[in-house]
Coordinates of C-alpha atoms in Angstrom, one line a residue:
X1 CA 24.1 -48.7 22.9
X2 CA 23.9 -45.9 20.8
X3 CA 23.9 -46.3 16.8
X4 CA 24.5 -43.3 14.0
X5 CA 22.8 -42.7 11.0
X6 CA 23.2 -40.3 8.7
X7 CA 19.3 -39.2 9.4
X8 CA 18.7 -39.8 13.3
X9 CA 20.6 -40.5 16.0
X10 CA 18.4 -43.5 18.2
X11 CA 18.6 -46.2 20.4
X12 CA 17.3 -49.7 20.2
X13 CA 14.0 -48.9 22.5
X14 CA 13.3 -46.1 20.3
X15 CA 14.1 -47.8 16.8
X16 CA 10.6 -48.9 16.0
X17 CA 9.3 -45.8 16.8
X18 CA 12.0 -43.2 14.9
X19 CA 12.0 -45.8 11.7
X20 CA 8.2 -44.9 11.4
X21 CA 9.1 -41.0 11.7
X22 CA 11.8 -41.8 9.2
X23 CA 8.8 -43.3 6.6
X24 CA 6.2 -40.6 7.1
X25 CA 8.8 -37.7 7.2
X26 CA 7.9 -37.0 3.5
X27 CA 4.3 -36.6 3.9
X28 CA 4.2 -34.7 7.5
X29 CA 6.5 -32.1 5.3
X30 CA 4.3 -32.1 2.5
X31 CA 1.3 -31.2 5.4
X32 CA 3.0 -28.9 6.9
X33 CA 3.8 -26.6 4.1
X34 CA 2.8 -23.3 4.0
X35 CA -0.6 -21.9 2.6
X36 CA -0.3 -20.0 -0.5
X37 CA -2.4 -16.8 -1.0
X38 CA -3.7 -16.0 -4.2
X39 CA -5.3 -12.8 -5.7
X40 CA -7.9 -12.9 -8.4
X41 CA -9.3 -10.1 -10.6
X42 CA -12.2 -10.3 -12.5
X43 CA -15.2 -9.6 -13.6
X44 CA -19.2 -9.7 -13.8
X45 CA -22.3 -9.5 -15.1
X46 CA -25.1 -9.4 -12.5
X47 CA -28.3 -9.5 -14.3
X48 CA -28.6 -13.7 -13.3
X49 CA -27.3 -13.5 -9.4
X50 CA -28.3 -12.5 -6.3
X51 CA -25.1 -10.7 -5.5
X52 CA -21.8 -12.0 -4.5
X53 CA -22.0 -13.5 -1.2
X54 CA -22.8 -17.1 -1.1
X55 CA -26.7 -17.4 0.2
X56 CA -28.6 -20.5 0.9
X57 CA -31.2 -21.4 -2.2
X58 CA -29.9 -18.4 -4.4
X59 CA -27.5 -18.2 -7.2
X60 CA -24.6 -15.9 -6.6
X61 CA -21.5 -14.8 -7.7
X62 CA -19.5 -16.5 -5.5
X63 CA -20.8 -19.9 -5.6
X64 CA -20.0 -19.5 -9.3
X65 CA -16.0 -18.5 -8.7
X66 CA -15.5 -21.4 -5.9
X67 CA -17.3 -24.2 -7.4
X68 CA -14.8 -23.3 -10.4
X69 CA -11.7 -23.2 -8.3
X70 CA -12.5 -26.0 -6.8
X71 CA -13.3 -28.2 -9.9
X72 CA -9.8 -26.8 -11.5
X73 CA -7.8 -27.4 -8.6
X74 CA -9.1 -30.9 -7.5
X75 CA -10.0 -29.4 -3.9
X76 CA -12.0 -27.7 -1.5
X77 CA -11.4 -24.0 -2.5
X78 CA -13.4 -21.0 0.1
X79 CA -12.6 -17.4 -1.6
X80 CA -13.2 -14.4 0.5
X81 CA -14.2 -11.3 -1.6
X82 CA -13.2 -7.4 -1.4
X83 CA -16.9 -6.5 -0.9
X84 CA -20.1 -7.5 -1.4
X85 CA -22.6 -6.3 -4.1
X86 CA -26.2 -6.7 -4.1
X87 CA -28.9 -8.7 -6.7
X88 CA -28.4 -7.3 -10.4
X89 CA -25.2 -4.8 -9.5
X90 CA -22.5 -5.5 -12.1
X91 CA -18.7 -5.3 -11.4
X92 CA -15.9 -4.5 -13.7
X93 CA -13.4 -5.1 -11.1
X94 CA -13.7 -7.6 -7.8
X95 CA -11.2 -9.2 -6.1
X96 CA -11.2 -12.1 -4.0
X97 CA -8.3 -14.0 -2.4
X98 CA -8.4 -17.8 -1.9
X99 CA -5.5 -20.0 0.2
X100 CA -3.8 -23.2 -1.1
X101 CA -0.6 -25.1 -0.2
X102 CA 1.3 -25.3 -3.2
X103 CA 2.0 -23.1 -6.2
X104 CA 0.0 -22.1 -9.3
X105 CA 0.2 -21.7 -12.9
X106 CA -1.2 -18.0 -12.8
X107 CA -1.6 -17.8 -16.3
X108 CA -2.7 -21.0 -17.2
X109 CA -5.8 -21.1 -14.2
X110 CA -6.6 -17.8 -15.8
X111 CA -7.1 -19.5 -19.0
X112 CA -8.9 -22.5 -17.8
X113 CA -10.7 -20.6 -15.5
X114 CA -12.0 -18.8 -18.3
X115 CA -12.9 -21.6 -19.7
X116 CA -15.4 -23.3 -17.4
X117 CA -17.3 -20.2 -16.0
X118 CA -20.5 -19.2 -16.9
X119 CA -20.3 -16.3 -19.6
X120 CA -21.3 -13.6 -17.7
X121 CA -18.1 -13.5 -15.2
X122 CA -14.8 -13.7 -16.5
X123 CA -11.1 -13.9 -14.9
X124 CA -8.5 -11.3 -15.6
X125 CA -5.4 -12.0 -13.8
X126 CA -4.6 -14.3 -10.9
X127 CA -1.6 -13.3 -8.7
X128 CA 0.8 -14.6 -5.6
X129 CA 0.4 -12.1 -2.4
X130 CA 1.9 -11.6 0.6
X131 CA 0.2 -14.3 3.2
X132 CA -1.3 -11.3 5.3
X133 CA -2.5 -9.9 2.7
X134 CA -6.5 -10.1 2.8
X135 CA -8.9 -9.1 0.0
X136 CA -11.2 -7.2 1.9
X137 CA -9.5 -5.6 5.0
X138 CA -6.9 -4.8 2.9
X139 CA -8.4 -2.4 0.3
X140 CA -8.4 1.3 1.4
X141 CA -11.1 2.8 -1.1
X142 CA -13.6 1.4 -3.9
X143 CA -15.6 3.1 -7.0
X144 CA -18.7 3.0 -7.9
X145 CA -20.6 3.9 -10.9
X146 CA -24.3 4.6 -11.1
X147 CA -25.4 5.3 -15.3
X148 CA -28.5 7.4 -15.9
X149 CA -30.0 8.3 -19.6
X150 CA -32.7 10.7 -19.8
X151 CA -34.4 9.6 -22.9
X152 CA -35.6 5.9 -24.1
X153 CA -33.0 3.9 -25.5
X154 CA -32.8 0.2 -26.1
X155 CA -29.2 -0.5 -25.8
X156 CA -28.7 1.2 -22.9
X157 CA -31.9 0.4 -20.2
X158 CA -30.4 -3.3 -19.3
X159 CA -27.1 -1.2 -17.6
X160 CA -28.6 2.2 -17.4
X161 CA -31.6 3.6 -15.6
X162 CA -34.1 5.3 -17.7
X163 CA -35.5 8.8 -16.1
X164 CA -38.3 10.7 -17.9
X165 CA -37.7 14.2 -16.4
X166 CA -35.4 17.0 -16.8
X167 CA -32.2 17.5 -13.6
X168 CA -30.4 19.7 -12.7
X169 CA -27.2 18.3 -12.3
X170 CA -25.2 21.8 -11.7
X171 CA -27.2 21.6 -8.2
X172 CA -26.8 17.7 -7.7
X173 CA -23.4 18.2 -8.2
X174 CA -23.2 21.1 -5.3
X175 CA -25.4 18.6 -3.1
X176 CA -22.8 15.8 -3.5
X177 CA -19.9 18.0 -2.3
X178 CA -21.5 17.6 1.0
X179 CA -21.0 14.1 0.9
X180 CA -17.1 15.0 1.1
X181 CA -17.7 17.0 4.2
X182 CA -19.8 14.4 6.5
X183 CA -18.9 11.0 7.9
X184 CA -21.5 9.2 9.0
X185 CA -23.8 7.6 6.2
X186 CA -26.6 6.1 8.5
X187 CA -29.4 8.3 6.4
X188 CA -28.6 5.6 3.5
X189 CA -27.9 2.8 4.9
X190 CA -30.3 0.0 4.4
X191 CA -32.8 -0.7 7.3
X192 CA -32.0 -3.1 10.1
X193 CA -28.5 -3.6 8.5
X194 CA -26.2 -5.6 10.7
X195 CA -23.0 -3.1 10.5
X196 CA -20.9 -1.7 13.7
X197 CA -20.3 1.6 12.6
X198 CA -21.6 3.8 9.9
X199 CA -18.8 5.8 9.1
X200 CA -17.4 6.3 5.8
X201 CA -15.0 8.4 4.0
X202 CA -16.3 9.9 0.6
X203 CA -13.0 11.2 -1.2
X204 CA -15.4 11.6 -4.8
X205 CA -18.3 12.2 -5.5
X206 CA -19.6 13.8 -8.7
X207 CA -22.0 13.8 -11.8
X208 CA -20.0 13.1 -15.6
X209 CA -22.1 13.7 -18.9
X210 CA -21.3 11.0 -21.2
X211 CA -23.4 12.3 -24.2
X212 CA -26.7 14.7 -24.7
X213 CA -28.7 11.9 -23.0
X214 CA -26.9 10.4 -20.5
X215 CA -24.7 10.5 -17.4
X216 CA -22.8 8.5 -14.3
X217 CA -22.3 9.5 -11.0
X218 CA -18.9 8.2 -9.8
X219 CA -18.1 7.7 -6.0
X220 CA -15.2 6.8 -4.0
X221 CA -14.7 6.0 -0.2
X222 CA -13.0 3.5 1.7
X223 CA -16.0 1.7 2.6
X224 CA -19.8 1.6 1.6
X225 CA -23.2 0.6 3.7
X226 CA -25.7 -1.6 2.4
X227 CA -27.8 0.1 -0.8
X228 CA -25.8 3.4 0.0
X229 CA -24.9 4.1 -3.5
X230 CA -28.3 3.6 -4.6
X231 CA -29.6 5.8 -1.7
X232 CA -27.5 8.4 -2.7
X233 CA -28.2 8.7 -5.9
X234 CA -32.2 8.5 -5.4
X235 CA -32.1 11.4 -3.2
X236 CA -29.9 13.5 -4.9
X237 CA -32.1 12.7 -7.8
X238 CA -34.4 14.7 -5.5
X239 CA -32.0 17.6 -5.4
X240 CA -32.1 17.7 -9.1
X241 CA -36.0 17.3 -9.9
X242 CA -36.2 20.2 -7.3
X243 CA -38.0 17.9 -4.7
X244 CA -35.7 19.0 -1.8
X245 CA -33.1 21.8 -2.0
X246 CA -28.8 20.9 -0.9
X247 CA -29.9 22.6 2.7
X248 CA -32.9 19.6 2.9
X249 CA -30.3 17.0 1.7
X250 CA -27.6 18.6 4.5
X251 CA -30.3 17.8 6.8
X252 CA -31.2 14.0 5.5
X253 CA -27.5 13.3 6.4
X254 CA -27.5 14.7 9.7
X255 CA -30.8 13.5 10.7
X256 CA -29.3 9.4 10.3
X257 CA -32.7 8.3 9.1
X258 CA -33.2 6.2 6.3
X259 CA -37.1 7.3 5.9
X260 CA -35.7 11.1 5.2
X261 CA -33.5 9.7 2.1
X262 CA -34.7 9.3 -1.1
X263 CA -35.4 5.9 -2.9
X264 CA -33.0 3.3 -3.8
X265 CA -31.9 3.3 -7.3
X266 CA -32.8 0.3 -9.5
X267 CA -29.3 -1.9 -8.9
X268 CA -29.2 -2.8 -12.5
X269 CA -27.4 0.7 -13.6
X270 CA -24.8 -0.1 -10.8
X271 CA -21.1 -0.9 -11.4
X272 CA -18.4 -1.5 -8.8
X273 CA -15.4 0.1 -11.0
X274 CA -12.6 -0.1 -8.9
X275 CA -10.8 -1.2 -5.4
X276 CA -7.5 -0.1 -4.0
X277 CA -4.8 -1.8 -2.6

């Protein structure tokens, strides 16, 4: 015999069986449903981490943003960032991505958000994106900022670094056009770094005077190495204390060696500015 509803169609040998699909039909649908991606934007102060990435016995960024998003939203929440940056670098813009299976308030989570993370990392904006959509593999360049001053100052030495001689920084801006011109980055790449390639694409890259007494150096590229901002700006530091000449810093490219580069920059004057999407 075969009997209608208006839900299934069954048979008596299959009417325990259907009748129990019928009951958890509601919840298999509600486990089912698609994971949400999220964007968020925001910001940091990294004097009191040791960078972004999550590291065992260490206080970091990212702990921080998760233990947040997962107090708020009653659940396990893992965020992936765009990047990484290292102990004491600062960010004005990061974005991370996190997945959930329903939809958000945006602007309220902002708000409580804001509300229950420490005061040195705030939330600007938190925004629905396309499911493929991925924080990291999907920005095509990033900003950096590195802040100099060149004569003691108080306000500035927690976000700037102090430097007691004269620059040139006609010639260290002539040295950093050569970064536009190369591709591989190894020379300032942190020893023993765990990276496939070391390939990069500089699109700026260029000294800005702020005031009598102090400047930035701003680069762009579509990826960075570990401590290569730093690196950079060490040894064209060089360049401008007259140490080595743009030929010698030609050659510290070429010759992929981290021991030919100058020192790495305190991380403290360091600000990742901007990413692209």
């Amino acid at each position: 015999m075969l009997i209608y509803t208006d839900t299934i169609f069954y048979t008596p040998k299959l009417r325990s069986f259907q009748y129990c699909l019928l009951i958890l039909h509601p919840f298999l649908k509600q486990r089912t449903k698609s994971m949400q991606r999220y964007f968020l934007y925001f910001k940091y102060d990294g004097t009191a981490y040791h960078g972004w990435q999550i590291q065992p016995n260490a206080h970091t960024v990212q702990d921080e943003l998760q233990k947040a998003l997962s107090t708020l939203l009653r659940e396990d929440i893992q965020v992936v960032g765009a990047g990484r940056t290292d102990t004491g670098v600062h960010a004005r813009m990061m974005v991370a991505h996190f997945d959930i299976d329903r939809d958000l308030d945006c602007t309220q989570l902002v708000y409580k958000l804001n509300r229950i993370l420490p005061k040195d990392i705030s939330a600007d904006k938190i925004e629905m994106v396309d499911s493929e959509k991925h924080a990291r593999f999907s920005a095509v360049s990033r900003t950096y900022h590195y802040y100099i001053h060149l004569r003691k100052d108080p306000f500035r030495r927690a976000y700037s670094c102090e430097l007691f001689y004269e620059l040139d920084f006609d010639k260290m801006n002539k040295a950093a056009e050569i970064l536009l011109e190369c591709e591989d980055f190894a020379a300032f790449c942190k020893s023993n770094s765990d990276v496939k390639t070391t390939l990069c694409k500089i699109t700026e890259a260029r000294w800005i005077k702020d005031d009598c007494h102090s400047w930035h150096f701003v680069i762009t590229a579509n990826r960075f190495l570990r401590n290569m901002v730093r690196a950079i700006v060490g040894t064209l530091i060089d360049v401008g204390r007259n140490r080595i000449d743009i030929n010698d810093f030609r050659k510290i490219i070429n010759g992929r060696q981290r021991s030919g580069a100058g020192e790495s920059m305190p991380g403290n004057a360091l600000f990742l500015e901007h990413i692209g999407y």
